[in-house]
Amino acid sequence: MEKLAGYVEHIIYRNTDNGYTVLNLVSGEEEITCVGIFAAITEGENIEATGDYTDHPTYGTQFKVVSFEEKAPEDEEAIERYLGSGAIKGIGLAMAARIVRRFKEDTFRIIEEEPERLAEIKGISERKAMEIASQVNEKRDLRQAMIFLQQFGITMNLAVKIYNRYGQEVYGILKENPYRLADDIEGVGFRTADDIAAKAGIRTDSDFRVRSGILYTLLQASGEGHTYLPKEELTAKTVELLGVDAPVIEKNYMDLAMERKIVMKQTLERTEIYASSFYYMEANTATMLRQLNISYDVADAEIEHRIHKIEKQTGMQLDEHQVSAVKEAVRNGLLVITGGPGTGKTTTINTIIRYFEMEGMDIFLAAPTGRAAKRMSETTGFQARTIHRMLELNGGVEGSAGFERNESNPLETDVVIIDEMSMVDITLMNSLLKAVAAGTRLILVGDINQLPSVGPGSVLKDIIESGACNVVMLTKIFRQASTSDIIVNAHKINRGEEVSLDNKSMDFFFLKRYEADVIINVVLQLVKQKLPKFVDATPYDMQVLTPMRKGLLGVERLNGILQQYLNPPDRSKREKEHGDMIFREGDKVMQTKNNYQLEWEISTKFGLTVDKGMGIFNGDMGIIKEINDFAETMTVEFDEGRKVEYSFKLLDELELAYAITIHKSQGSEYPAVVIPLLNGPSMLMNRNLLYTAVTRARKCVTLVGNEKTFFQMIHNISQQKRYSGLCERLKEQQMQENS
């Protein structure tokens, strides 16, 4: 490590979010470009920096700063240079010279201790003198706060966020209740707050810590799909997290319930504990569904006449289940249609659309993901949007969704049809229902045998199980679908029947291999050489789906290998290392969390913007178009040409997507799917997972691995228990209505 002392002559670039700065430092006779985190530094200041010289391929020699300290300007020349640099608003070069001429080396002491004396200088009023003193003190306060926060192991980037939020209150908060940071500041989770609290000397059994730990455990549970936890399970998980005894935790439940942070629901068997937001979402969802569930009196003959008319026009032929679905859609404000692949869901939706069109009604179509909406548009010939776009996402407050369409500004339409309902979680369902006015028909379409949503809740399953509204199950596989082994075998898997692996099929193959590296080799050959011609698509259109993240055939390892093979290093392609990953221009990547703040735009090849909007969601896939080291940004192009500029600090939200987990593939369809299979935890390796993976393919499924694992998955119906209460809330509503 080398040391470098001098004054900041010019700030070339600064990222205000994280403090990353490129600046010119004058040290003796030399001018050196320095890069690093300098949140509170301004031009004219003296610093002593520690770091190393590096050679940047574009910008030449730079000094990469690891740490620095500010030096008070010691001589008159340095003081004058600092004051005249523009660091203090209202002081230019001439004014700085006059101040220093008058007070010499004593200038800073005068500004801090006797600021009224500045009014002795021509051109400075008493008011201006106080403004100058206030600015100097503010900068000093920020610096002191930075130093204070860094002793708790807080990074400069986070320290700036914390100081901007709390200002001078930061000292009291860190001493009394550092767990507030987890509630108030994005990027600070319980574990970070807990580390800070430990350094601040907060007791391990303090109420602040225990309550924050309980809420954190419930938050973690929502990440696993639960809307609540049974009391015993919540206590056990919080004990494990905090290392304190169960009674210490349990005595805090009542206080949290009094503060309305949790809801405790007593059932016959157990006490269920919710983070209050999820409880009210379920209760409101149940209420709103019941309000939509109204009946319309329309004669059978009239509906059948219309259906025949549509069949004639379109050449479609409906079976009795499909006819029943159309009838129910006409007669009910709320309807669920469920069925597996090839059972005619699309034909049913198309008939319902045409029926309501003949009635002169307005119809909105939507799906949870961009890919699912695109597919819906293709199969119906009508415009379908993502649910987020239909509800007019506005970015909301940091980290959450805010929609323009809600109870006070509902959707202006007569019918709303939602596809891929198994993917909709309780949060999105609650937002959707707020925007559907009573009297609007709502039709929910999905496959109940697919995996549940990534987010919390089991919305589709709970609605069906509650018996609170009409449900039509489509079970018959249509003739055109029965020629596809993908569809035939998907239904066999779902029913737990034997699947033939003789490879006589045209679209369903099983290649028996028993070692991880051999399996990977076969996967590479398929993706790169064999499948693209077979299904008439590029290697990037193929999708490798695997059950797990970790392990020999997990997403992380597969992505590293597939990247080397499909997008190898090249001098013309810029790279960015992030954690254990290397992102390279041309890489296939996926967004891993909902980010409602991200702005995207679609532009022509001449750079004219044709559309723009907000929000990139968990599971959206794109290609890295550009990496810009200087601006610290990475541009990714998603479906439909939506381009997004990511700052480097947001790269945690992206990962390589040559291989993805089966969970992440929900709602998407690919020309060809390759599924490596060896072994894994039985909780995970189940029928649902296999069924979801197989049904993602349009033209070809190839499984590579151990056939024993394949058959075990078909017979394994164990699923991770998901705690959700929407079914119960709907039943409660029904009982209230009937009583």
XYZ file of C-alpha atoms in Angstrom:
739
model
C 0.000 0.000 0.000
C 1.212 3.487 -0.857
C 0.332 6.882 0.623
C -0.458 9.955 -1.403
C -1.045 13.475 -0.017
C -2.351 16.513 -1.860
C -5.386 18.630 -2.569
C -8.489 17.812 -4.672
C -8.285 19.993 -7.731
C -11.244 18.649 -9.713
C -14.023 16.028 -9.256
C -14.449 14.315 -12.648
C -17.327 11.963 -11.762
C -19.364 11.100 -8.687
C -22.116 8.529 -8.127
C -24.304 10.253 -5.507
C -25.919 6.972 -4.411
C -22.792 5.221 -3.267
C -20.141 7.970 -3.128
C -17.931 6.383 -5.838
C -15.788 9.230 -7.155
C -13.143 9.875 -9.815
C -11.039 12.943 -8.955
C -7.800 14.780 -9.806
C -5.414 15.081 -6.872
C -2.521 17.558 -7.044
C 0.381 16.107 -5.085
C 3.533 18.303 -5.253
C 4.081 18.955 -8.936
C 2.057 15.926 -10.112
C -1.602 15.583 -11.024
C -2.949 12.057 -10.302
C -6.354 10.497 -11.100
C -7.759 8.822 -7.947
C -10.778 6.485 -7.787
C -12.639 5.258 -4.702
C -15.485 6.015 -2.268
C -15.316 9.722 -1.290
C -18.814 10.620 -0.166
C -18.141 13.904 1.528
C -15.088 15.257 -0.276
C -15.254 18.514 -2.220
C -12.816 20.340 -4.509
C -10.072 22.241 -2.694
C -9.829 19.822 0.270
C -6.550 18.332 1.453
C -6.393 14.576 1.884
C -3.925 11.793 2.600
C -4.992 8.686 0.672
C -3.837 5.058 1.062
C -4.077 2.622 -1.884
C -2.319 1.229 -4.931
C -1.568 2.359 -8.468
C -3.482 0.427 -11.160
C -3.476 0.480 -14.961
C -6.932 0.977 -16.485
C -7.161 -0.272 -20.122
C -8.988 2.913 -21.220
C -8.050 5.609 -18.687
C -4.390 4.725 -18.021
C -2.694 4.947 -14.600
C -5.002 5.527 -11.634
C -4.562 5.508 -7.873
C -7.158 3.173 -6.349
C -7.946 4.528 -2.874
C -8.742 2.057 -0.093
C -8.916 4.603 2.771
C -8.179 8.281 3.271
C -8.169 10.966 5.919
C -8.752 14.624 5.506
C -6.068 17.062 6.513
C -6.944 20.539 7.663
C -5.427 23.080 5.273
C -2.281 24.178 7.132
C -0.929 27.160 5.287
C -2.665 30.262 4.034
C -2.398 29.174 0.413
C -4.151 25.870 1.171
C -6.929 27.576 3.179
C -7.515 30.074 0.364
C -7.566 27.316 -2.237
C -10.141 25.335 -0.215
C -12.467 28.277 0.426
C -12.278 29.456 -3.201
C -12.849 25.976 -4.703
C -16.619 26.189 -4.656
C -16.840 23.874 -1.622
C -18.595 26.671 0.297
C -21.518 28.215 -1.617
C -21.257 32.007 -1.882
C -17.441 32.205 -1.622
C -15.518 32.696 -4.861
C -11.777 33.116 -5.415
C -11.729 36.895 -4.713
C -13.787 36.524 -1.516
C -11.594 33.640 -0.276
C -8.474 35.783 -0.828
C -10.015 38.667 1.203
C -11.010 36.352 4.112
C -7.543 34.729 4.330
C -5.761 38.087 4.007
C -7.749 39.297 7.038
C -7.606 36.230 9.335
C -4.564 34.318 8.015
C -3.988 30.841 9.616
C -6.751 31.606 12.114
C -9.456 31.527 9.363
C -11.037 28.140 10.232
C -11.148 28.859 13.983
C -12.899 32.172 13.269
C -15.482 30.505 10.965
C -16.255 27.800 13.554
C -16.085 29.799 16.822
C -16.673 33.501 15.944
C -18.511 33.438 12.591
C -20.010 36.939 13.168
C -16.478 38.351 12.608
C -16.725 37.358 8.901
C -18.991 40.390 8.522
C -15.786 42.500 8.909
C -14.982 41.480 5.307
C -16.315 43.661 2.524
C -19.201 41.904 0.712
C -20.207 39.624 3.664
C -23.353 40.477 5.597
C -24.108 38.987 9.026
C -26.627 36.633 7.414
C -24.073 35.463 4.842
C -21.487 34.987 7.632
C -23.883 32.619 9.433
C -24.633 30.719 6.198
C -20.887 30.162 5.596
C -20.408 28.935 9.185
C -23.415 26.610 8.870
C -22.012 25.042 5.659
C -18.580 24.470 7.201
C -20.201 22.908 10.298
C -22.495 20.692 8.187
C -19.517 19.303 6.310
C -17.747 18.748 9.613
C -20.859 16.980 11.028
C -21.081 14.698 7.989
C -17.396 13.823 8.293
C -17.682 13.105 12.001
C -20.767 10.942 11.416
C -18.880 9.000 8.701
C -16.007 8.332 11.087
C -18.463 7.377 13.875
C -20.389 4.951 11.622
C -17.274 3.341 10.234
C -16.225 2.166 13.688
C -19.279 -0.149 13.585
C -17.984 -1.754 10.407
C -20.505 0.184 8.233
C -19.346 0.775 4.659
C -19.078 4.313 3.331
C -21.927 3.640 0.911
C -24.271 2.579 3.732
C -23.014 5.310 6.072
C -24.120 7.976 3.566
C -27.615 6.392 3.386
C -27.875 6.246 7.201
C -26.724 9.830 7.694
C -29.071 11.130 4.979
C -31.980 9.403 6.759
C -31.268 10.348 10.390
C -28.844 13.316 10.310
C -27.544 14.143 13.819
C -30.029 11.698 15.416
C -27.816 8.850 14.220
C -25.754 8.784 17.445
C -28.764 8.275 19.713
C -30.346 5.643 17.420
C -27.200 3.531 17.234
C -26.753 3.606 21.011
C -30.404 2.874 21.872
C -31.955 0.784 19.076
C -29.816 -0.016 16.019
C -32.573 -2.414 14.891
C -34.453 0.639 13.596
C -32.013 0.549 10.663
C -33.509 -2.761 9.495
C -36.980 -1.145 9.347
C -35.990 2.228 7.903
C -33.117 1.691 5.466
C -33.109 -0.431 2.355
C -30.013 -2.626 2.214
C -29.888 -3.089 6.009
C -31.302 -6.427 7.072
C -31.602 -7.861 10.562
C -28.130 -9.444 10.439
C -26.386 -6.149 9.589
C -28.365 -4.357 12.326
C -27.482 -7.192 14.741
C -23.750 -6.847 14.004
C -23.971 -3.101 14.610
C -25.956 -3.681 17.832
C -23.321 -6.130 19.105
C -20.577 -3.534 18.479
C -22.750 -0.888 20.184
C -22.992 -3.121 23.282
C -26.766 -3.913 23.069
C -27.667 -6.970 25.225
C -28.482 -10.191 23.352
C -31.821 -10.531 25.200
C -32.863 -6.881 24.805
C -36.518 -6.431 23.789
C -35.450 -4.417 20.733
C -33.340 -7.341 19.531
C -35.947 -10.031 20.247
C -38.787 -8.146 18.527
C -36.654 -7.361 15.518
C -35.614 -11.060 15.400
C -39.274 -12.246 15.458
C -40.214 -9.907 12.585
C -37.099 -10.954 10.656
C -38.027 -14.651 11.049
C -41.524 -13.926 9.693
C -39.957 -12.007 6.795
C -37.666 -14.983 6.026
C -40.710 -17.279 6.139
C -42.517 -15.094 3.576
C -39.466 -15.580 1.323
C -40.167 -19.347 1.541
C -43.811 -18.784 0.532
C -45.512 -18.685 3.976
C -47.930 -15.957 5.005
C -47.760 -17.060 8.682
C -45.940 -19.519 10.953
C -47.418 -21.673 13.730
C -46.355 -20.216 17.086
C -44.133 -23.225 18.013
C -42.308 -23.063 14.680
C -41.813 -19.284 14.884
C -40.438 -19.590 18.423
C -38.050 -22.425 17.471
C -36.720 -20.554 14.408
C -36.267 -17.304 16.390
C -34.455 -19.209 19.208
C -32.088 -20.594 16.563
C -31.532 -17.112 15.109
C -31.005 -15.201 18.351
C -29.544 -17.828 20.666
C -31.937 -16.868 23.546
C -34.452 -19.002 25.474
C -38.014 -19.579 24.214
C -39.766 -17.739 27.143
C -37.782 -14.544 26.298
C -39.248 -14.685 22.792
C -42.787 -15.659 23.744
C -43.205 -12.803 26.225
C -42.695 -10.350 23.334
C -45.536 -11.707 21.159
C -48.246 -9.833 23.023
C -46.345 -6.520 22.856
C -45.859 -6.914 19.092
C -49.566 -7.706 18.703
C -50.433 -4.565 20.748
C -48.183 -2.524 18.437
C -50.078 -4.099 15.497
C -46.874 -5.501 14.042
C -48.177 -9.093 14.216
C -51.589 -10.783 14.282
C -52.133 -13.900 16.404
C -54.904 -16.110 15.072
C -56.170 -18.895 17.291
C -57.481 -22.040 15.541
C -58.615 -25.353 17.075
C -55.168 -26.924 16.628
C -52.703 -24.033 17.081
C -51.871 -20.355 17.257
C -50.939 -18.872 13.862
C -48.719 -15.785 13.887
C -48.745 -13.422 10.919
C -46.766 -10.310 10.085
C -49.830 -8.046 10.177
C -49.500 -6.904 6.534
C -49.981 -10.498 5.307
C -52.961 -11.129 7.584
C -54.782 -8.051 6.318
C -53.901 -8.904 2.706
C -55.532 -12.335 3.093
C -58.566 -10.927 4.911
C -59.050 -8.150 2.310
C -58.527 -10.569 -0.589
C -61.237 -12.864 0.816
C -63.648 -9.940 1.266
C -63.047 -8.594 -2.239
C -63.420 -12.034 -3.864
C -66.768 -12.488 -2.120
C -67.918 -9.071 -3.353
C -67.109 -9.993 -6.956
C -68.890 -13.347 -6.693
C -72.334 -12.283 -7.929
C -74.733 -14.211 -10.197
C -76.309 -13.190 -13.486
C -79.514 -14.799 -14.719
C -78.959 -15.824 -18.364
C -80.963 -18.638 -20.026
C -79.125 -21.804 -21.084
C -80.559 -21.709 -24.601
C -79.299 -18.162 -25.164
C -75.730 -19.034 -24.127
C -75.703 -22.252 -26.202
C -76.984 -20.382 -29.273
C -74.082 -17.922 -28.946
C -71.538 -20.705 -28.439
C -72.722 -22.488 -31.631
C -72.404 -19.222 -33.512
C -68.788 -18.782 -32.289
C -67.942 -22.433 -33.102
C -69.186 -21.860 -36.645
C -67.155 -18.672 -37.067
C -63.919 -20.055 -35.662
C -64.066 -23.735 -36.530
C -63.486 -24.594 -32.841
C -65.335 -27.505 -31.234
C -65.961 -27.324 -27.495
C -66.416 -30.360 -25.228
C -68.950 -30.396 -22.372
C -66.412 -29.087 -19.772
C -65.498 -26.163 -22.010
C -69.156 -25.351 -22.681
C -69.753 -25.470 -18.929
C -66.822 -23.044 -18.410
C -68.304 -20.537 -20.907
C -71.728 -20.809 -19.220
C -70.221 -20.221 -15.776
C -68.242 -17.245 -17.075
C -71.450 -15.665 -18.403
C -73.453 -16.362 -15.224
C -70.875 -15.504 -12.558
C -68.885 -12.488 -11.555
C -66.022 -14.724 -10.378
C -64.829 -17.948 -11.990
C -61.765 -20.219 -11.764
C -60.828 -22.394 -14.780
C -58.114 -24.969 -14.114
C -56.567 -27.711 -16.230
C -53.241 -29.141 -17.403
C -51.563 -28.712 -20.827
C -53.610 -29.754 -23.892
C -56.961 -29.636 -22.018
C -58.233 -26.718 -24.054
C -57.795 -23.770 -21.678
C -56.803 -21.529 -24.599
C -59.850 -22.550 -26.706
C -62.080 -21.902 -23.686
C -60.560 -18.446 -23.061
C -60.869 -17.589 -26.768
C -64.567 -18.567 -26.790
C -65.226 -16.531 -23.611
C -63.463 -13.503 -25.149
C -65.547 -13.740 -28.342
C -68.760 -14.229 -26.343
C -68.230 -11.062 -24.328
C -67.065 -9.216 -27.426
C -70.436 -10.016 -29.112
C -72.063 -8.490 -26.037
C -70.086 -5.308 -26.658
C -68.073 -5.655 -23.462
C -64.544 -4.360 -22.810
C -62.054 -7.120 -21.964
C -58.623 -6.906 -20.317
C -56.188 -9.830 -20.494
C -53.186 -10.145 -18.194
C -50.599 -12.587 -16.842
C -48.010 -12.372 -14.037
C -44.882 -12.306 -16.255
C -43.875 -10.669 -19.512
C -43.301 -14.046 -21.154
C -46.687 -15.399 -20.052
C -48.436 -12.221 -21.287
C -46.654 -12.476 -24.636
C -47.797 -16.094 -24.975
C -51.350 -15.115 -24.050
C -51.325 -12.455 -26.792
C -50.112 -15.010 -29.352
C -52.737 -17.634 -28.471
C -55.742 -15.267 -28.256
C -54.886 -12.634 -30.864
C -55.754 -10.000 -28.221
C -53.359 -7.694 -26.460
C -52.350 -9.115 -23.077
C -50.201 -7.251 -20.554
C -48.432 -8.105 -17.340
C -50.640 -7.563 -14.304
C -48.195 -4.838 -13.200
C -48.606 -2.920 -16.449
C -52.382 -3.336 -16.440
C -52.470 -1.861 -12.925
C -50.136 0.963 -14.123
C -47.133 0.500 -11.909
C -45.723 3.819 -10.711
C -42.647 2.745 -8.797
C -44.205 3.313 -5.354
C -42.025 3.970 -2.355
C -38.573 2.441 -2.299
C -38.673 -1.286 -2.792
C -42.443 -1.716 -3.062
C -45.060 -1.614 -5.764
C -47.310 1.342 -6.146
C -50.152 1.164 -8.650
C -52.167 3.951 -10.260
C -55.127 1.567 -10.505
C -56.682 0.866 -7.117
C -59.952 1.162 -5.164
C -60.236 4.892 -5.903
C -59.213 4.524 -9.587
C -60.424 1.053 -10.702
C -59.856 -0.610 -14.087
C -62.299 0.663 -16.666
C -63.445 -2.607 -18.181
C -66.233 -5.188 -17.970
C -64.162 -8.380 -17.910
C -60.671 -9.198 -16.559
C -59.080 -12.550 -17.498
C -55.869 -13.567 -15.704
C -53.773 -16.477 -17.013
C -51.037 -18.464 -15.170
C -52.775 -17.864 -11.853
C -50.597 -20.420 -10.017
C -47.811 -17.810 -10.153
C -49.797 -15.012 -8.505
C -48.884 -14.440 -4.852
C -51.016 -12.845 -2.151
C -49.407 -9.382 -2.510
C -50.156 -9.119 -6.232
C -53.629 -10.648 -5.814
C -54.510 -8.076 -3.187
C -53.365 -5.208 -5.474
C -55.266 -6.684 -8.436
C -58.552 -7.043 -6.558
C -58.373 -3.464 -5.261
C -58.494 -2.332 -8.890
C -61.422 -4.563 -9.962
C -64.701 -2.783 -9.247
C -67.725 -4.805 -8.067
C -69.780 -5.769 -11.137
C -66.654 -6.462 -13.222
C -66.282 -10.134 -14.157
C -63.034 -11.730 -13.022
C -61.906 -15.020 -14.611
C -58.848 -16.752 -13.143
C -57.150 -19.384 -15.307
C -54.314 -21.655 -14.206
C -52.904 -25.118 -13.650
C -53.270 -26.152 -10.027
C -50.622 -28.883 -10.382
C -47.815 -26.477 -11.129
C -45.497 -25.179 -8.457
C -46.922 -22.487 -6.191
C -45.929 -18.815 -6.619
C -42.420 -17.655 -5.749
C -43.881 -15.021 -3.419
C -45.964 -15.824 -0.285
C -49.334 -17.558 -0.349
C -51.095 -20.315 -2.331
C -53.729 -18.124 -3.939
C -55.101 -20.387 -6.696
C -55.015 -23.541 -4.564
C -56.653 -21.785 -1.576
C -59.473 -20.290 -3.701
C -60.249 -23.697 -5.246
C -60.076 -25.551 -1.898
C -62.300 -23.036 -0.114
C -65.270 -23.859 -2.345
C -66.168 -20.161 -2.138
C -66.620 -19.673 -5.866
C -67.364 -21.634 -9.025
C -64.530 -23.776 -10.375
C -64.454 -25.579 -13.742
C -61.826 -28.319 -14.104
C -60.802 -29.196 -17.678
C -59.550 -32.778 -17.780
C -59.947 -34.061 -21.348
C -56.782 -34.057 -23.502
C -57.675 -32.966 -27.018
C -56.756 -35.027 -30.050
C -54.184 -32.575 -31.471
C -52.509 -32.434 -28.062
C -52.492 -36.212 -27.645
C -49.920 -36.554 -30.455
C -47.396 -34.659 -28.307
C -45.526 -36.865 -25.859
C -44.635 -33.759 -23.843
C -48.335 -33.295 -23.016
C -49.170 -37.027 -22.718
C -46.196 -37.645 -20.398
C -46.892 -34.495 -18.369
C -50.355 -35.878 -17.557
C -48.901 -39.320 -16.796
C -46.411 -37.676 -14.391
C -49.249 -35.740 -12.783
C -51.305 -38.914 -12.286
C -48.271 -40.882 -11.003
C -48.280 -43.315 -13.976
C -45.309 -44.974 -15.678
C -43.628 -43.014 -18.469
C -41.923 -44.910 -21.277
C -38.248 -43.958 -21.722
C -37.635 -45.876 -24.963
C -36.839 -42.642 -26.907
C -39.190 -43.542 -29.741
C -40.845 -40.187 -29.292
C -40.370 -37.113 -31.491
C -40.408 -34.591 -28.659
C -39.642 -36.373 -25.342
C -36.206 -37.939 -24.771
C -34.382 -39.465 -21.806
C -30.589 -39.913 -22.107
C -29.342 -42.219 -19.342
C -26.103 -40.982 -17.766
C -24.895 -41.474 -14.209
C -22.031 -39.058 -13.518
C -22.371 -35.301 -13.090
C -19.542 -34.325 -15.468
C -20.750 -36.751 -18.164
C -24.277 -35.284 -17.812
C -22.883 -31.739 -18.193
C -20.984 -32.753 -21.326
C -24.176 -34.123 -22.883
C -26.104 -30.957 -21.873
C -23.450 -28.810 -23.595
C -23.626 -30.834 -26.812
C -27.423 -30.650 -26.852
C -27.599 -26.897 -26.276
C -24.797 -25.925 -28.610
C -25.044 -28.426 -31.452
C -27.967 -30.798 -31.561
C -31.110 -28.991 -30.407
C -30.877 -25.628 -32.245
C -31.323 -27.313 -35.637
C -33.898 -29.778 -34.301
C -36.251 -27.086 -32.959
C -35.129 -24.246 -35.225
C -33.957 -21.904 -32.464
C -30.690 -20.413 -31.142
C -28.727 -21.843 -28.151
C -29.880 -18.746 -26.210
C -33.541 -19.749 -26.727
C -32.919 -23.187 -25.162
C -33.255 -23.409 -21.452
C -31.408 -25.695 -19.042
C -33.648 -26.319 -16.007
C -32.317 -27.870 -12.827
C -33.985 -28.570 -9.465
C -31.242 -27.041 -7.307
C -29.032 -23.991 -6.898
C -26.083 -25.736 -5.241
C -24.277 -28.997 -5.956
C -22.654 -30.661 -8.968
C -25.679 -30.027 -11.179
C -26.843 -26.860 -9.452
C -27.517 -23.556 -11.199
C -24.330 -21.910 -9.940
C -21.921 -24.542 -11.271
C -23.819 -25.113 -14.529
C -23.879 -21.385 -15.321
C -20.121 -21.083 -14.906
C -19.540 -23.981 -17.327
C -22.234 -22.988 -19.865
C -20.937 -19.406 -19.931
C -17.409 -20.614 -20.784
C -18.847 -22.695 -23.587
C -21.580 -20.411 -25.019
C -20.010 -16.977 -24.409
C -16.258 -17.471 -23.879
C -13.891 -14.612 -22.921
C -12.965 -12.371 -25.791
C -10.844 -9.195 -25.964
C -13.734 -7.380 -27.637
C -16.161 -8.208 -24.790
C -15.970 -6.187 -21.597
C -16.400 -7.964 -18.277
C -17.394 -7.109 -14.746
C -16.537 -9.320 -11.810
C -19.216 -9.325 -9.112
C -18.904 -11.635 -6.083
C -18.322 -15.145 -7.428
C -19.715 -14.243 -10.870
C -18.225 -12.743 -13.988
C -20.690 -10.832 -16.141
C -19.651 -10.523 -19.790
C -21.160 -8.602 -22.690
C -23.393 -11.061 -24.553
C -24.297 -13.060 -21.399
C -27.821 -14.313 -20.761
C -28.958 -12.978 -17.361
C -32.023 -13.011 -15.148
C -33.481 -10.534 -12.672
C -33.777 -12.273 -9.260
C -36.107 -9.921 -7.360
C -38.944 -7.527 -8.137
C -37.584 -4.040 -8.602
C -40.395 -1.559 -9.118
C -38.033 1.418 -9.401
C -36.018 0.275 -12.396
C -36.764 2.303 -15.500
C -36.746 0.689 -18.950
C -37.166 2.077 -22.414
C -37.687 0.659 -25.904
C -35.967 2.576 -28.673
C -35.490 2.293 -32.443
C -32.091 1.521 -33.974
C -31.711 5.279 -34.470
C -32.120 5.843 -30.745
C -35.687 7.270 -30.761
C -37.641 6.198 -27.656
C -40.934 4.491 -28.587
C -42.014 3.310 -25.114
C -40.834 3.552 -21.531
C -41.992 2.275 -18.172
C -40.964 1.047 -14.742
C -40.377 -2.294 -13.112
C -38.301 -5.386 -13.875
C -39.471 -8.534 -12.134
C -38.181 -11.713 -10.589
C -37.594 -14.169 -13.471
C -37.316 -11.596 -16.326
C -34.507 -12.603 -18.710
C -32.274 -10.503 -20.894
C -28.892 -10.151 -22.621
C -26.021 -7.915 -21.427
C -25.498 -5.358 -24.196
C -22.876 -3.074 -22.667
C -20.629 -2.801 -19.612
C -19.327 0.706 -18.900
C -16.565 0.711 -16.253
C -16.240 4.466 -16.178
C -19.923 5.218 -15.584
C -20.169 1.997 -13.526
C -23.243 0.796 -15.396
C -24.375 -2.325 -17.220
C -27.065 -2.230 -19.906
C -29.357 -5.264 -20.212
C -31.927 -5.790 -22.953
C -35.023 -7.739 -21.835
C -37.955 -9.190 -23.835
C -39.600 -6.844 -26.330
C -36.414 -4.724 -26.568
C -36.794 -3.192 -23.055
C -33.367 -1.763 -22.159
C -32.379 -1.147 -18.552
C -29.284 0.560 -17.208
C -28.088 -1.077 -13.977
C -25.631 0.717 -11.723
C -22.929 -1.682 -10.494
C -24.380 -1.566 -6.981
C -27.560 -3.221 -8.315
C -25.751 -6.211 -9.803
C -26.825 -8.318 -6.809
C -30.240 -8.418 -8.493
C -28.882 -10.210 -11.573
C -27.455 -13.659 -12.164
C -26.408 -15.718 -15.171
C -29.336 -17.570 -16.738
C -27.932 -20.214 -19.085
C -29.284 -22.566 -16.420
C -32.104 -21.627 -14.026
C -34.034 -23.425 -11.304
C -37.332 -25.016 -12.282
C -39.038 -22.665 -9.800
C -37.804 -19.658 -11.750
C -39.091 -21.054 -15.065
C -42.750 -20.849 -14.087
C -44.973 -19.064 -16.558
C -42.332 -19.292 -19.272
C -42.202 -21.487 -22.342
C -39.106 -22.376 -24.345
C -38.692 -24.120 -27.723
C -36.533 -26.775 -26.022
C -35.810 -27.631 -22.413
C -32.879 -29.706 -21.120
C -33.215 -31.119 -17.579
C -30.146 -32.676 -15.874
C -31.270 -35.127 -13.155
C -29.170 -37.012 -10.603
C -30.331 -36.900 -7.026
C -31.302 -34.318 -4.468
C -33.347 -33.726 -1.298
C -36.647 -35.610 -1.419
C -38.581 -32.529 -0.264
C -37.499 -30.851 -3.467
C -37.368 -33.747 -5.937
C -41.105 -34.236 -6.232
C -43.849 -34.735 -8.813
C -44.874 -31.060 -8.939
C -41.357 -29.989 -9.788
C -40.949 -32.543 -12.574
C -44.403 -31.734 -13.999
C -43.623 -27.987 -14.052
C -40.237 -28.589 -15.754
C -41.665 -30.841 -18.502
C -44.556 -28.456 -19.267
C -42.138 -25.546 -19.939
C -41.155 -27.012 -23.344
C -42.961 -26.226 -26.574
C -41.197 -28.543 -29.042
C -38.773 -30.786 -27.197
C -37.916 -32.028 -23.684
C -34.639 -33.846 -23.076
C -33.868 -35.253 -19.635
C -30.253 -36.307 -19.020
C -29.374 -38.409 -16.002
C -30.500 -41.269 -13.778
C -33.877 -42.808 -14.656
C -34.235 -43.985 -11.013
C -34.363 -40.337 -9.897
C -36.961 -39.656 -12.600
C -39.265 -42.459 -11.383
C -38.725 -41.500 -7.726
C -39.853 -37.942 -8.515
C -43.036 -39.213 -10.199
C -43.935 -41.195 -7.072
C -42.880 -38.525 -4.590
C -45.920 -36.399 -3.821
C -44.444 -34.799 -0.694
C -44.355 -31.075 -0.979
C -43.005 -28.525 1.326
C -45.902 -27.483 3.506
C -46.844 -23.906 2.721
C -48.579 -22.008 5.519
C -51.259 -19.750 4.046
C -54.645 -18.723 5.422
C -56.635 -17.464 2.412
C -58.701 -20.669 2.271
C -59.639 -20.187 5.961
C -60.432 -16.477 5.480
C -62.785 -17.366 2.584
C -64.524 -20.061 4.649
C -64.941 -17.581 7.547
C -66.580 -15.110 5.138
C -68.936 -17.805 3.918
C -69.923 -18.767 7.455
C -70.617 -15.143 8.329
C -72.840 -14.778 5.280
C -74.715 -17.974 6.027
C -75.219 -17.254 9.719
